[in-house]
Amino acid sequence: MALFNIPIRDIFAGFKSQEDPDRDAAGIPFTAKEHIRALKKEYEERTLAANDPGMESCFNYCWALVHSRAKGRDIDMGLDFVQALLSHPESTSEMVSRRELLYLKAVGEYRKKEYLRARETLQGLLKVNPDFRQAESLLEHVENELVKEGLIGIGAGAAILGVVGAIAVASMSHGKGGKR
């Protein structure tokens, strides 16, 4: 008599590695275009009304841009916002800390595949905030990407050397054959 009457395939069905379409490989969420538009509108309305958008609406908008599914321009614009906020320490508040801004900067760098910059940002962040789990996790993903890039680079370099070597051997053997 079997202790369990559950098919093996059903036991392991819950362990399938399914990608979340709303997150990237590092588990960083994407922001929908509609959400970005709404936060942009809020940011612009606050800017027009008070000539000061307020830290919260500015941070929310740049967070959404950095997390945009559409890479490139959105992420660049989000990083520009983050850099502007970081360059004015008085702009950080109780609501948005320098730690959050630096992490957001690292996320943007990671999403742009600027892994060396992201690693540098995260390492600096972790020196000051050693228990920041999200930063530790992102740093792991950054390190993995750097290893992958390194291995791809080594493979490409080896392939180039192989082609150059083959051309050199071919030209040497062709040159010997022509002197007979």
One Martini backbone bead per residue (centre of mass of N, CA, C, O) as a GRO file, in nm:
protein
  180
    1MET     BB    1   0.094   0.037   0.024
    2ALA     BB    2   0.065   0.361  -0.034
    3LEU     BB    3   0.122   0.659   0.118
    4PHE     BB    4   0.093   0.798  -0.165
    5ASN     BB    5  -0.155   0.930  -0.415
    6ILE     BB    6   0.074   1.096  -0.591
    7PRO     BB    7   0.187   1.213  -0.860
    8ILE     BB    8   0.494   1.317  -0.944
    9ARG     BB    9   0.419   1.554  -1.136
   10ASP     BB   10   0.253   1.705  -0.909
   11ILE     BB   11   0.480   1.759  -0.710
   12PHE     BB   12   0.670   1.922  -0.931
   13ALA     BB   13   0.487   2.151  -1.044
   14GLY     BB   14   0.559   2.375  -0.819
   15PHE     BB   15   0.884   2.382  -0.925
   16LYS     BB   16   0.861   2.542  -1.157
   17SER     BB   17   1.026   2.760  -1.374
   18GLN     BB   18   0.866   3.065  -1.367
   19GLU     BB   19   0.826   3.345  -1.526
   20ASP     BB   20   0.783   3.679  -1.458
   21PRO     BB   21   0.644   3.922  -1.663
   22ASP     BB   22   0.688   4.161  -1.423
   23ARG     BB   23   0.995   4.055  -1.430
   24ASP     BB   24   1.314   4.012  -1.406
   25ALA     BB   25   1.583   3.812  -1.338
   26ALA     BB   26   1.619   3.984  -1.051
   27GLY     BB   27   1.310   4.075  -0.969
   28ILE     BB   28   1.250   4.331  -1.117
   29PRO     BB   29   1.014   4.547  -1.171
   30PHE     BB   30   0.778   4.653  -1.387
   31THR     BB   31   0.645   4.931  -1.564
   32ALA     BB   32   0.374   5.059  -1.676
   33LYS     BB   33   0.285   5.297  -1.897
   34GLU     BB   34   0.039   5.407  -1.744
   35HIS     BB   35   0.190   5.464  -1.480
   36ILE     BB   36   0.392   5.662  -1.594
   37ARG     BB   37   0.188   5.868  -1.698
   38ALA     BB   38   0.058   5.930  -1.423
   39LEU     BB   39   0.326   6.027  -1.282
   40LYS     BB   40   0.388   6.250  -1.482
   41LYS     BB   41   0.135   6.413  -1.438
   42GLU     BB   42   0.176   6.463  -1.136
   43TYR     BB   43   0.448   6.601  -1.163
   44GLU     BB   44   0.358   6.833  -1.352
   45GLU     BB   45   0.130   6.948  -1.176
   46ARG     BB   46   0.310   7.016  -0.930
   47THR     BB   47   0.502   7.202  -1.080
   48LEU     BB   48   0.289   7.412  -1.172
   49ALA     BB   49   0.156   7.476  -0.895
   50ALA     BB   50   0.454   7.501  -0.711
   51ASN     BB   51   0.738   7.476  -0.854
   52ASP     BB   52   0.722   7.192  -0.683
   53PRO     BB   53   0.690   6.848  -0.686
   54GLY     BB   54   0.822   6.695  -0.487
   55MET     BB   55   0.971   6.419  -0.373
   56GLU     BB   56   0.761   6.198  -0.416
   57SER     BB   57   0.687   6.246  -0.719
   58CYS     BB   58   0.973   6.230  -0.823
   59PHE     BB   59   1.046   5.947  -0.724
   60ASN     BB   60   0.812   5.791  -0.855
   61TYR     BB   61   0.886   5.866  -1.145
   62CYS     BB   62   1.180   5.758  -1.148
   63TRP     BB   63   1.111   5.472  -1.070
   64ALA     BB   64   0.934   5.410  -1.317
   65LEU     BB   65   1.151   5.461  -1.531
   66VAL     BB   66   1.364   5.250  -1.434
   67HIS     BB   67   1.118   5.017  -1.454
   68SER     BB   68   1.089   5.011  -1.740
   69ARG     BB   69   1.039   4.815  -2.014
   70ALA     BB   70   1.143   5.055  -2.172
   71LYS     BB   71   1.424   5.105  -2.263
   72GLY     BB   72   1.649   5.372  -2.237
   73ARG     BB   73   1.503   5.661  -2.213
   74ASP     BB   74   1.363   5.609  -1.943
   75ILE     BB   75   1.614   5.528  -1.781
   76ASP     BB   76   1.778   5.781  -1.836
   77MET     BB   77   1.577   5.976  -1.707
   78GLY     BB   78   1.574   5.845  -1.429
   79LEU     BB   79   1.883   5.883  -1.378
   80ASP     BB   80   1.877   6.189  -1.393
   81PHE     BB   81   1.699   6.229  -1.149
   82VAL     BB   82   1.872   6.084  -0.943
   83GLN     BB   83   2.124   6.259  -0.981
   84ALA     BB   84   1.990   6.524  -0.900
   85LEU     BB   85   1.913   6.432  -0.613
   86LEU     BB   86   2.206   6.352  -0.521
   87SER     BB   87   2.331   6.649  -0.576
   88HIS     BB   88   2.090   6.723  -0.353
   89PRO     BB   89   2.082   6.657  -0.026
   90GLU     BB   90   1.829   6.836   0.052
   91SER     BB   91   1.620   6.649  -0.111
   92THR     BB   92   1.626   6.466   0.097
   93SER     BB   93   1.417   6.266   0.305
   94GLU     BB   94   1.223   6.084   0.501
   95MET     BB   95   1.088   5.945   0.252
   96VAL     BB   96   1.373   5.985   0.092
   97SER     BB   97   1.663   5.826   0.063
   98ARG     BB   98   1.981   5.778  -0.032
   99ARG     BB   99   1.960   5.474  -0.043
  100GLU     BB  100   1.726   5.460  -0.250
  101LEU     BB  101   1.872   5.617  -0.474
  102LEU     BB  102   2.115   5.426  -0.507
  103TYR     BB  103   1.951   5.178  -0.576
  104LEU     BB  104   1.812   5.298  -0.824
  105LYS     BB  105   2.071   5.344  -0.976
  106ALA     BB  106   2.155   5.044  -0.988
  107VAL     BB  107   1.911   4.947  -1.142
  108GLY     BB  108   1.959   5.117  -1.396
  109GLU     BB  109   2.239   5.002  -1.459
  110TYR     BB  110   2.150   4.713  -1.486
  111ARG     BB  111   1.931   4.758  -1.711
  112LYS     BB  112   2.176   4.883  -1.903
  113LYS     BB  113   2.435   4.696  -1.861
  114GLU     BB  114   2.610   4.851  -1.621
  115TYR     BB  115   2.776   4.655  -1.419
  116LEU     BB  116   3.016   4.813  -1.301
  117ARG     BB  117   2.850   5.046  -1.189
  118ALA     BB  118   2.656   4.883  -1.018
  119ARG     BB  119   2.869   4.756  -0.837
  120GLU     BB  120   2.983   5.017  -0.723
  121THR     BB  121   2.720   5.123  -0.599
  122LEU     BB  122   2.659   4.871  -0.419
  123GLN     BB  123   2.919   4.865  -0.256
  124GLY     BB  124   2.882   5.146  -0.132
  125LEU     BB  125   2.606   5.089  -0.004
  126LEU     BB  126   2.705   4.837   0.175
  127LYS     BB  127   2.903   4.990   0.356
  128VAL     BB  128   2.665   5.158   0.494
  129ASN     BB  129   2.443   4.901   0.427
  130PRO     BB  130   2.492   4.575   0.513
  131ASP     BB  131   2.157   4.494   0.547
  132PHE     BB  132   2.082   4.524   0.236
  133ARG     BB  133   1.918   4.286   0.066
  134GLN     BB  134   1.858   4.399  -0.215
  135ALA     BB  135   2.152   4.476  -0.278
  136GLU     BB  136   2.269   4.194  -0.251
  137SER     BB  137   2.099   4.061  -0.471
  138LEU     BB  138   2.183   4.246  -0.704
  139LEU     BB  139   2.486   4.191  -0.684
  140GLU     BB  140   2.467   3.896  -0.766
  141HIS     BB  141   2.354   3.952  -1.050
  142VAL     BB  142   2.586   4.126  -1.146
  143GLU     BB  143   2.809   3.917  -1.110
  144ASN     BB  144   2.687   3.709  -1.306
  145GLU     BB  145   2.699   3.895  -1.556
  146LEU     BB  146   3.005   3.937  -1.552
  147VAL     BB  147   3.075   3.644  -1.595
  148LYS     BB  148   2.929   3.606  -1.861
  149GLU     BB  149   3.080   3.829  -2.014
  150GLY     BB  150   3.360   3.707  -1.972
  151LEU     BB  151   3.304   3.439  -2.117
  152ILE     BB  152   3.225   3.564  -2.384
  153GLY     BB  153   3.488   3.721  -2.424
  154ILE     BB  154   3.673   3.475  -2.426
  155GLY     BB  155   3.536   3.331  -2.663
  156ALA     BB  156   3.578   3.558  -2.869
  157GLY     BB  157   3.884   3.573  -2.844
  158ALA     BB  158   3.939   3.280  -2.927
  159ALA     BB  159   3.809   3.300  -3.206
  160ILE     BB  160   3.993   3.519  -3.317
  161LEU     BB  161   4.258   3.367  -3.278
  162GLY     BB  162   4.179   3.130  -3.460
  163VAL     BB  163   4.146   3.289  -3.722
  164VAL     BB  164   4.425   3.417  -3.729
  165GLY     BB  165   4.578   3.149  -3.722
  166ALA     BB  166   4.455   3.030  -3.982
  167ILE     BB  167   4.555   3.253  -4.169
  168ALA     BB  168   4.853   3.224  -4.109
  169VAL     BB  169   4.882   2.928  -4.197
  170ALA     BB  170   4.771   2.965  -4.482
  171SER     BB  171   4.982   3.176  -4.576
  172MET     BB  172   5.233   3.003  -4.523
  173SER     BB  173   5.154   2.757  -4.703
  174HIS     BB  174   5.113   2.928  -4.961
  175GLY     BB  175   5.399   3.049  -4.972
  176LYS     BB  176   5.553   2.775  -5.000
  177GLY     BB  177   5.404   2.671  -5.258
  178GLY     BB  178   5.493   2.926  -5.447
  179LYS     BB  179   5.831   2.864  -5.429
  180ARG     BB  180   5.872   2.595  -5.612
   0.00000   0.00000   0.00000
